[in-house]
Short mmCIF file of C-alpha atoms in Angstrom, two decimals:
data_model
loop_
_atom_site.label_atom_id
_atom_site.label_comp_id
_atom_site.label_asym_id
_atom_site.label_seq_id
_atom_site.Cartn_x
_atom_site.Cartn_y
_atom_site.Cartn_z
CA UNK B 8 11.36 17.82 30.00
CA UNK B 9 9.12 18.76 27.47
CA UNK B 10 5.71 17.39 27.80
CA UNK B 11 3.85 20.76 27.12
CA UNK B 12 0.50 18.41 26.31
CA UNK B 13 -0.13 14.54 26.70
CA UNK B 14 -1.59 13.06 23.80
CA UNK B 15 -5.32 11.86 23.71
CA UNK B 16 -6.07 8.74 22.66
CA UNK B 17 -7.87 9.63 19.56
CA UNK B 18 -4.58 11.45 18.49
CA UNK B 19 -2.49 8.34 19.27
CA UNK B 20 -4.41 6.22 16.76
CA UNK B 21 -4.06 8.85 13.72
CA UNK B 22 -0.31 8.81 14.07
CA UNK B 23 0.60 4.91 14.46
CA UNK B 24 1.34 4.33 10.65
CA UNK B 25 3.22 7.78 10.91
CA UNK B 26 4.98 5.95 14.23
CA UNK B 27 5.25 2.39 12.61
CA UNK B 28 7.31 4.65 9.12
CA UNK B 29 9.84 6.18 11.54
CA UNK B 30 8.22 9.43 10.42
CA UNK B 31 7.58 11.10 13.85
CA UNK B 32 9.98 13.78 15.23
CA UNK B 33 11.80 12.76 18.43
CA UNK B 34 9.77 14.93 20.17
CA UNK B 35 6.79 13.07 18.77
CA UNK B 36 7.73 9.91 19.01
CA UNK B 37 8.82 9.90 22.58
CA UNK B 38 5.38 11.75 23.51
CA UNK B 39 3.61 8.72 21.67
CA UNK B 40 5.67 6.38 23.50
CA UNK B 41 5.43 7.69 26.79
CA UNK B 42 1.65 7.96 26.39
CA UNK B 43 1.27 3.90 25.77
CA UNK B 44 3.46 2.80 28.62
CA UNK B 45 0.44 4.39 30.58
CA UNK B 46 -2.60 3.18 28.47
CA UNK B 47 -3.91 -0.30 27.74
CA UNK B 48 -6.26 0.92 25.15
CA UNK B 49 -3.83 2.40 22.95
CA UNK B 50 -0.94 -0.34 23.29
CA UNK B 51 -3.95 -2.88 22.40
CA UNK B 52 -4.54 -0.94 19.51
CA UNK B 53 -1.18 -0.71 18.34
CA UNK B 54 -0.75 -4.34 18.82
CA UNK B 55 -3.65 -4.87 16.62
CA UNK B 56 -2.96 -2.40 14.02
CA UNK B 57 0.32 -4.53 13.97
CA UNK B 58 -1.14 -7.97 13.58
CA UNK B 59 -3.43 -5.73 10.87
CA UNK B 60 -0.38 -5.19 8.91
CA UNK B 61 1.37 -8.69 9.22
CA UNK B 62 -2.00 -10.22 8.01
CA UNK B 63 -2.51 -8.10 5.22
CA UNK B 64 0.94 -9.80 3.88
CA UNK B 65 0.09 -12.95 4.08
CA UNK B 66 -2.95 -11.77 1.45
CA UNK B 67 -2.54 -13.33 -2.18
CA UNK B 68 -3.38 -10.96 -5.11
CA UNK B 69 -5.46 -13.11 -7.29
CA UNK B 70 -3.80 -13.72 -10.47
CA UNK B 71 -3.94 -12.26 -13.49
CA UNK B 72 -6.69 -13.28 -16.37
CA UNK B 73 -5.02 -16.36 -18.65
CA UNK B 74 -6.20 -14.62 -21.57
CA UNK B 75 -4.15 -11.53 -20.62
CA UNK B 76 -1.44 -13.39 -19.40
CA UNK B 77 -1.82 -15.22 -22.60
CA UNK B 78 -1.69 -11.69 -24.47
CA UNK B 79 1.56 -10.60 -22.18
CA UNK B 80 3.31 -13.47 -23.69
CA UNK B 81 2.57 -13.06 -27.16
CA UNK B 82 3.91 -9.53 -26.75
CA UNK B 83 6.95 -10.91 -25.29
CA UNK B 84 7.86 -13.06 -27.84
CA UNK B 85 6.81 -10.54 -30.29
CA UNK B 86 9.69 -8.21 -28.66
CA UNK B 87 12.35 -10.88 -28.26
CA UNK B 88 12.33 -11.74 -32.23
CA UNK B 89 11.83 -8.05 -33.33
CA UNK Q 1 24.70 11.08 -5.55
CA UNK Q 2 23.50 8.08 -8.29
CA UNK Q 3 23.26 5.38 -6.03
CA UNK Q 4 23.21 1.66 -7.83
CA UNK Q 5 20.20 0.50 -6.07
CA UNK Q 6 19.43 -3.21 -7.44
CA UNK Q 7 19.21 -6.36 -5.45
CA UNK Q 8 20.97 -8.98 -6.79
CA UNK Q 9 17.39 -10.57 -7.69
CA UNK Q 10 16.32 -7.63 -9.69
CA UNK Q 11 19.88 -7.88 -11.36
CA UNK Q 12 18.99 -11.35 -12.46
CA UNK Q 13 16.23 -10.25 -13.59
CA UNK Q 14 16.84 -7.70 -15.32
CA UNK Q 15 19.48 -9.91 -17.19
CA UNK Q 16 17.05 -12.04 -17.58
CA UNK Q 17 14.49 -10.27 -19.76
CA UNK Q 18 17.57 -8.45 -21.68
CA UNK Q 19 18.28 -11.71 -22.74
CA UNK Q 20 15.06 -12.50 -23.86
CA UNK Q 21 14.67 -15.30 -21.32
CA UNK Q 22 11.19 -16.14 -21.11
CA UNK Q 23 11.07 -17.72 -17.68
CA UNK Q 24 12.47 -14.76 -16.10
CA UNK Q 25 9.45 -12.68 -17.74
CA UNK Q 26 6.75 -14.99 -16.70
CA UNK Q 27 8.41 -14.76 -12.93
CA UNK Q 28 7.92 -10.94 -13.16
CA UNK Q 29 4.77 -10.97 -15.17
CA UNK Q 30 3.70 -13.76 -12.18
CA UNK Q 31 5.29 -11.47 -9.09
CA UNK Q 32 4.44 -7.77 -10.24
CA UNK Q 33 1.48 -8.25 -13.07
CA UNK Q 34 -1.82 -8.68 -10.56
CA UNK Q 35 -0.80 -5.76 -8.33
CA UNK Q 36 -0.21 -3.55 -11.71
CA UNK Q 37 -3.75 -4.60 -12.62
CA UNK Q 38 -4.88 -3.08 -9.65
CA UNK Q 39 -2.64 0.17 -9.75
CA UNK Q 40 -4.43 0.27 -13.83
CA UNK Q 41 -7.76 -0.06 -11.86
CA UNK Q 42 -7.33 3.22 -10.05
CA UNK Q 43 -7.17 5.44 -13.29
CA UNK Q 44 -9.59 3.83 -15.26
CA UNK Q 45 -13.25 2.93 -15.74
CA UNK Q 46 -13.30 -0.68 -16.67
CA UNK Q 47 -11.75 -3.95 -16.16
CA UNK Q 48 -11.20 -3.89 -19.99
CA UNK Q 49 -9.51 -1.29 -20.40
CA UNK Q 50 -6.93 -1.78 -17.47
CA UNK Q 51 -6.02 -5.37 -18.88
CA UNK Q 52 -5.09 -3.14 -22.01
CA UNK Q 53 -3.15 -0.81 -19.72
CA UNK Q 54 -1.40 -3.90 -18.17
CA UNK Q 55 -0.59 -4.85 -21.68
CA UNK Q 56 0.57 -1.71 -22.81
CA UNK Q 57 2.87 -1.00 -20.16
CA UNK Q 58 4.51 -4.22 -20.28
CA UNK Q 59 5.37 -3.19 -24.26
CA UNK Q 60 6.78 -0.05 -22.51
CA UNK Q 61 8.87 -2.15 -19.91
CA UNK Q 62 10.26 -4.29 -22.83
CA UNK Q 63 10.79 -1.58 -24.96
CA UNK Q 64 12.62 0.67 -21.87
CA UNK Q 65 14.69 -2.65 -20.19
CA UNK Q 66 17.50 -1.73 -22.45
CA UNK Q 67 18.06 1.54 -21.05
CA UNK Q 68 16.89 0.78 -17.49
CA UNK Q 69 19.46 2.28 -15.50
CA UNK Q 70 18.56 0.50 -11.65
CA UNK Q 71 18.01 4.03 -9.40
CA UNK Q 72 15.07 2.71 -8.29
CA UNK Q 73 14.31 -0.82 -7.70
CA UNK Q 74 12.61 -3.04 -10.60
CA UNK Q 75 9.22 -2.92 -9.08
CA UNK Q 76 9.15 1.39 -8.31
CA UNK Q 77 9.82 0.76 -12.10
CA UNK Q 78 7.67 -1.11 -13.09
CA UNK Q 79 4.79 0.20 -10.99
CA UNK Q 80 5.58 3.75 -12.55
CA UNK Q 81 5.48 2.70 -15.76
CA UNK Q 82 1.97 1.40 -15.18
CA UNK Q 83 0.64 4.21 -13.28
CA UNK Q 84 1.86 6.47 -16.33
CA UNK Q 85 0.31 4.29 -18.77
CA UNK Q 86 -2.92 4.12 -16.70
CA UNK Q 87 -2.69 7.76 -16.15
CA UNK Q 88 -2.63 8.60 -19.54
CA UNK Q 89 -5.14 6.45 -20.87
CA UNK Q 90 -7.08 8.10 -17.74
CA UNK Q 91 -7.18 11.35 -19.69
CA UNK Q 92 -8.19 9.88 -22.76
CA UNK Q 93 -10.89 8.48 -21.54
CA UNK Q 94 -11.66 12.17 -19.21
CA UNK Q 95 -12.18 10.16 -16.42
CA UNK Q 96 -9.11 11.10 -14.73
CA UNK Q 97 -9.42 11.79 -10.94
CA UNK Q 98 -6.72 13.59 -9.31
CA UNK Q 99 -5.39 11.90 -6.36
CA UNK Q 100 -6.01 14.74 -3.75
CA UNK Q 101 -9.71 13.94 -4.68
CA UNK Q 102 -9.69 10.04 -3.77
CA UNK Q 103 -7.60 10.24 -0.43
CA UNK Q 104 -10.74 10.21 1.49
CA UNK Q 105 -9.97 13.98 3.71
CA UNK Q 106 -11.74 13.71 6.93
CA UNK Q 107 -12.05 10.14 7.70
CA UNK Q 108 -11.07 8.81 11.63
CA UNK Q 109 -8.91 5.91 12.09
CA UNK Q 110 -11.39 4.62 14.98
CA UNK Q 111 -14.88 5.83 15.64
CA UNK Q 112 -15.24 8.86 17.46
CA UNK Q 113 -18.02 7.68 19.28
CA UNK Q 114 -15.25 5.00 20.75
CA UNK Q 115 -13.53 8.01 23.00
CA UNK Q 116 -14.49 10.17 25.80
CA UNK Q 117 -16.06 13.62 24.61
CA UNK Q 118 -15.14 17.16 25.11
CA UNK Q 119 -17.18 17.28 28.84
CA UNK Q 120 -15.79 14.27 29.74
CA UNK Q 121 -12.38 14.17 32.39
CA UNK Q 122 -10.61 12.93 29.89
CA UNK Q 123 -11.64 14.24 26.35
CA UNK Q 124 -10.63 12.13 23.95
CA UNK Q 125 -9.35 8.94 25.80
CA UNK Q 126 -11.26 5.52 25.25
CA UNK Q 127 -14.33 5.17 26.36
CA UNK Q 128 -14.69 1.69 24.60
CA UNK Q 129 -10.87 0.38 24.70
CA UNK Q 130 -9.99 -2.21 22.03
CA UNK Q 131 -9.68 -5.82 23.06
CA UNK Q 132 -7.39 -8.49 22.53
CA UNK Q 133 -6.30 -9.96 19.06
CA UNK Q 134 -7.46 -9.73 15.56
CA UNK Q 135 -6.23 -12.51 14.08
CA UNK Q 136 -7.53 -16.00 12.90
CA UNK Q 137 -6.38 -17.79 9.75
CA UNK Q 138 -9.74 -17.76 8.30
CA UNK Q 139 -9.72 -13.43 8.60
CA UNK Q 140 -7.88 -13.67 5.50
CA UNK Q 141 -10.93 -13.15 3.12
CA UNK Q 142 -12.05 -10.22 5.81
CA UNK Q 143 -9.13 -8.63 5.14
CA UNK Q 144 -9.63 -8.67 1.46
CA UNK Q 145 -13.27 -7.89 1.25
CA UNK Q 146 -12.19 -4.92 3.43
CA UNK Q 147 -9.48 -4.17 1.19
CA UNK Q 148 -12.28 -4.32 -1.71
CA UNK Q 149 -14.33 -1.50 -0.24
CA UNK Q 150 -11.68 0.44 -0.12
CA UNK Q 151 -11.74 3.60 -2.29
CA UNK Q 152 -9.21 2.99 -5.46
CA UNK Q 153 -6.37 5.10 -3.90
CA UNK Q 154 -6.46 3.72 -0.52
CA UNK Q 155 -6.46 -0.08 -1.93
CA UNK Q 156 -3.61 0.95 -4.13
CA UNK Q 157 -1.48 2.09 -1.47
CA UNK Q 158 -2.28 -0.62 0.93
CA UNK Q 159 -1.74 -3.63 -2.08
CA UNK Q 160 1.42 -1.99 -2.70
CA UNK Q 161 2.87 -1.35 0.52
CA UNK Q 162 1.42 -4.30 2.87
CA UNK Q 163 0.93 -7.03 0.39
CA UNK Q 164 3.29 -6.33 -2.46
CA UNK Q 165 5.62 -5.19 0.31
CA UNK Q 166 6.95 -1.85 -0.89
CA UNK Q 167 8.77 1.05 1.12
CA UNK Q 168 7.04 3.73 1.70
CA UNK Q 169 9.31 5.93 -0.62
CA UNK Q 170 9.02 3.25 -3.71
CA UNK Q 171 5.17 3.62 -3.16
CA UNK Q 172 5.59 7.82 -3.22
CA UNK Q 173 7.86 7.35 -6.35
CA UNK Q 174 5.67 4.79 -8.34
CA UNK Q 175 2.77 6.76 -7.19
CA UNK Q 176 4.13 10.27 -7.58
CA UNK Q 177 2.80 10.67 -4.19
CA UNK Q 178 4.10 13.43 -1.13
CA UNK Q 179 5.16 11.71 1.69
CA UNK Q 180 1.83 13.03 3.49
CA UNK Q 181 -0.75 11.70 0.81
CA UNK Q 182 0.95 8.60 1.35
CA UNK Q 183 0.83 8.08 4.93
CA UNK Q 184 -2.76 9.53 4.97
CA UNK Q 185 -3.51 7.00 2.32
CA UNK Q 186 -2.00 3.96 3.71
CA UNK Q 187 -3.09 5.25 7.37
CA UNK Q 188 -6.87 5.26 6.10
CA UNK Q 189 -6.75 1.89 4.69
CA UNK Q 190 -5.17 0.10 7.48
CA UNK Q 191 -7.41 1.41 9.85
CA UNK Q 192 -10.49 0.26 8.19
CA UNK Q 193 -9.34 -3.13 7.61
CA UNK Q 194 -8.36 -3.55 11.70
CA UNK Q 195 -11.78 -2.06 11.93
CA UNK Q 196 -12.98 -5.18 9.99
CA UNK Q 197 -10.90 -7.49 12.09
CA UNK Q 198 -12.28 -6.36 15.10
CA UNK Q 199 -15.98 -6.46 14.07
CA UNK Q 200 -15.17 -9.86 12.65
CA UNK Q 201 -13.99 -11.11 15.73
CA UNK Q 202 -16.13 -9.55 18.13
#
């Protein structure tokens, strides 16, 4: 057992990207888990910051200008006969 | 170790556009173009002058396609290509600012006002615990007027990774980002747009 510390809630929120990446140490990682089976607040958040993420990807970039999609293509064809 | 690291679709594609095959440039142009116009929009002042960047790195990608040797993926490549392009064009126009500057240091992922201070039993642990879900179909244009007031860096990184759907090591490489600046980056930006989520729905 390691558990020198428990992690405050604050801390949990600064390191759930870090935790979502895979890029905790074990050490970290199980301290971060252990610390939401305990606290509502922080597995809500986690939730949320998950639900964040998944609607972020469902956000279309708007698309690009037609006159500079019209200038990408000229360039293109310029290429392809040079 | 040189590790041949293209998907079959990025083969096609790459075929494609050797061939001169102008459908297969349009679907790139159509799949990687707007987010490049926002990676352009980090480095430089005007809209202007990132369409020009756009434009100029897509010369660069036709005149590099040849040699393009697949260890990253097509979009790493792409995006890097633009990000150089932007980045020197920056210079040009002395209005380069170095990344370090625009990650936004001391910023908290929640308000600190939301936890229990140092007197309290438990320092640090909610004092106002987040509720329920964020989500509603109609949060979509939340989520990108948050993503607007991001600063430049922190919208690149979250376009890239959450809506353009990059790894986190394609970002660093397009980016020429430490693994650190990255998280910290994309960390920052998620954070305020779950905080705009939650106000929304409150």
């Amino acid at each position: 057992m390691r558990l020198d510390r428990e992690l405050a809630c604050q801390e949990v929120v600064e390191l759930v990207t870090a935790y979502l990446d895979h890029a905790l140490s074990p050490a970290d990682r199980e301290r971060f888990e252990e610390h939401l089976v305990f606290c509502d607040g922080c597995s809500t958040y986690l939730d949320q910051m998950r639900e964040t993420i998944a609607a972020t990807g469902r956000v279309q970039l708007e698309a690009l200008p037609p006159g500079l999609e019209a200038r990408l293509l000229e360039a293109f064809r310029g290429w392809r006969t040079a | 170790m040189e590790e041949q690291l293209l998907s079959r679709e990025d083969t096609r594609l790459v075929e494609g556009l050797r061939a001169g095959d102008e459908a297969a440039f349009k679907e790139l142009m159509r799949l990687y173009g707007p987010a490049m116009l926002r990676v352009a929009r980090m480095y430089v002042s005007s809209r202007a002058v990132a369409e020009d960047v756009v434009q100029d790195a897509w010369v660069g990608v036709l005149r590099g396609i040849g040699r393009f040797e697949g260890r990253s993926s097509l979009k790493t490549w792409l995006f890097r290509i633009v990000a150089n392009t932007a980045k020197t064009r920056g210079m040009r126009e002395a209005r380069s600012i170095p990344f370090s500057a625009l990650a936004g240091e001391d910023e908290a992922a929640v308000d600190p006002d939301r936890f229990l201070g140092a007197d309290e039993r438990f320092p640090g642990h909610w004092a106002v615990p987040p509720e329920g879900r964020v989500l509603a179909a109609e949060a979509l244009d939340v989520i990108e007027r948050a993503i607007e007031r991001l600063p430049p860096a922190q919208r690149t990184v979250i376009t890239l990774r959450d809506i353009q759907g990059l790894s986190a090591e394609e970002v660093r490489n397009a980016l020429d980002l430490t693994e650190t600046n990255q998280r910290v980056l994309l960390h920052r930006a998620r954070s305020k747009v779950r905080s705009a989520l939650e106000e929304y729905m409150r």
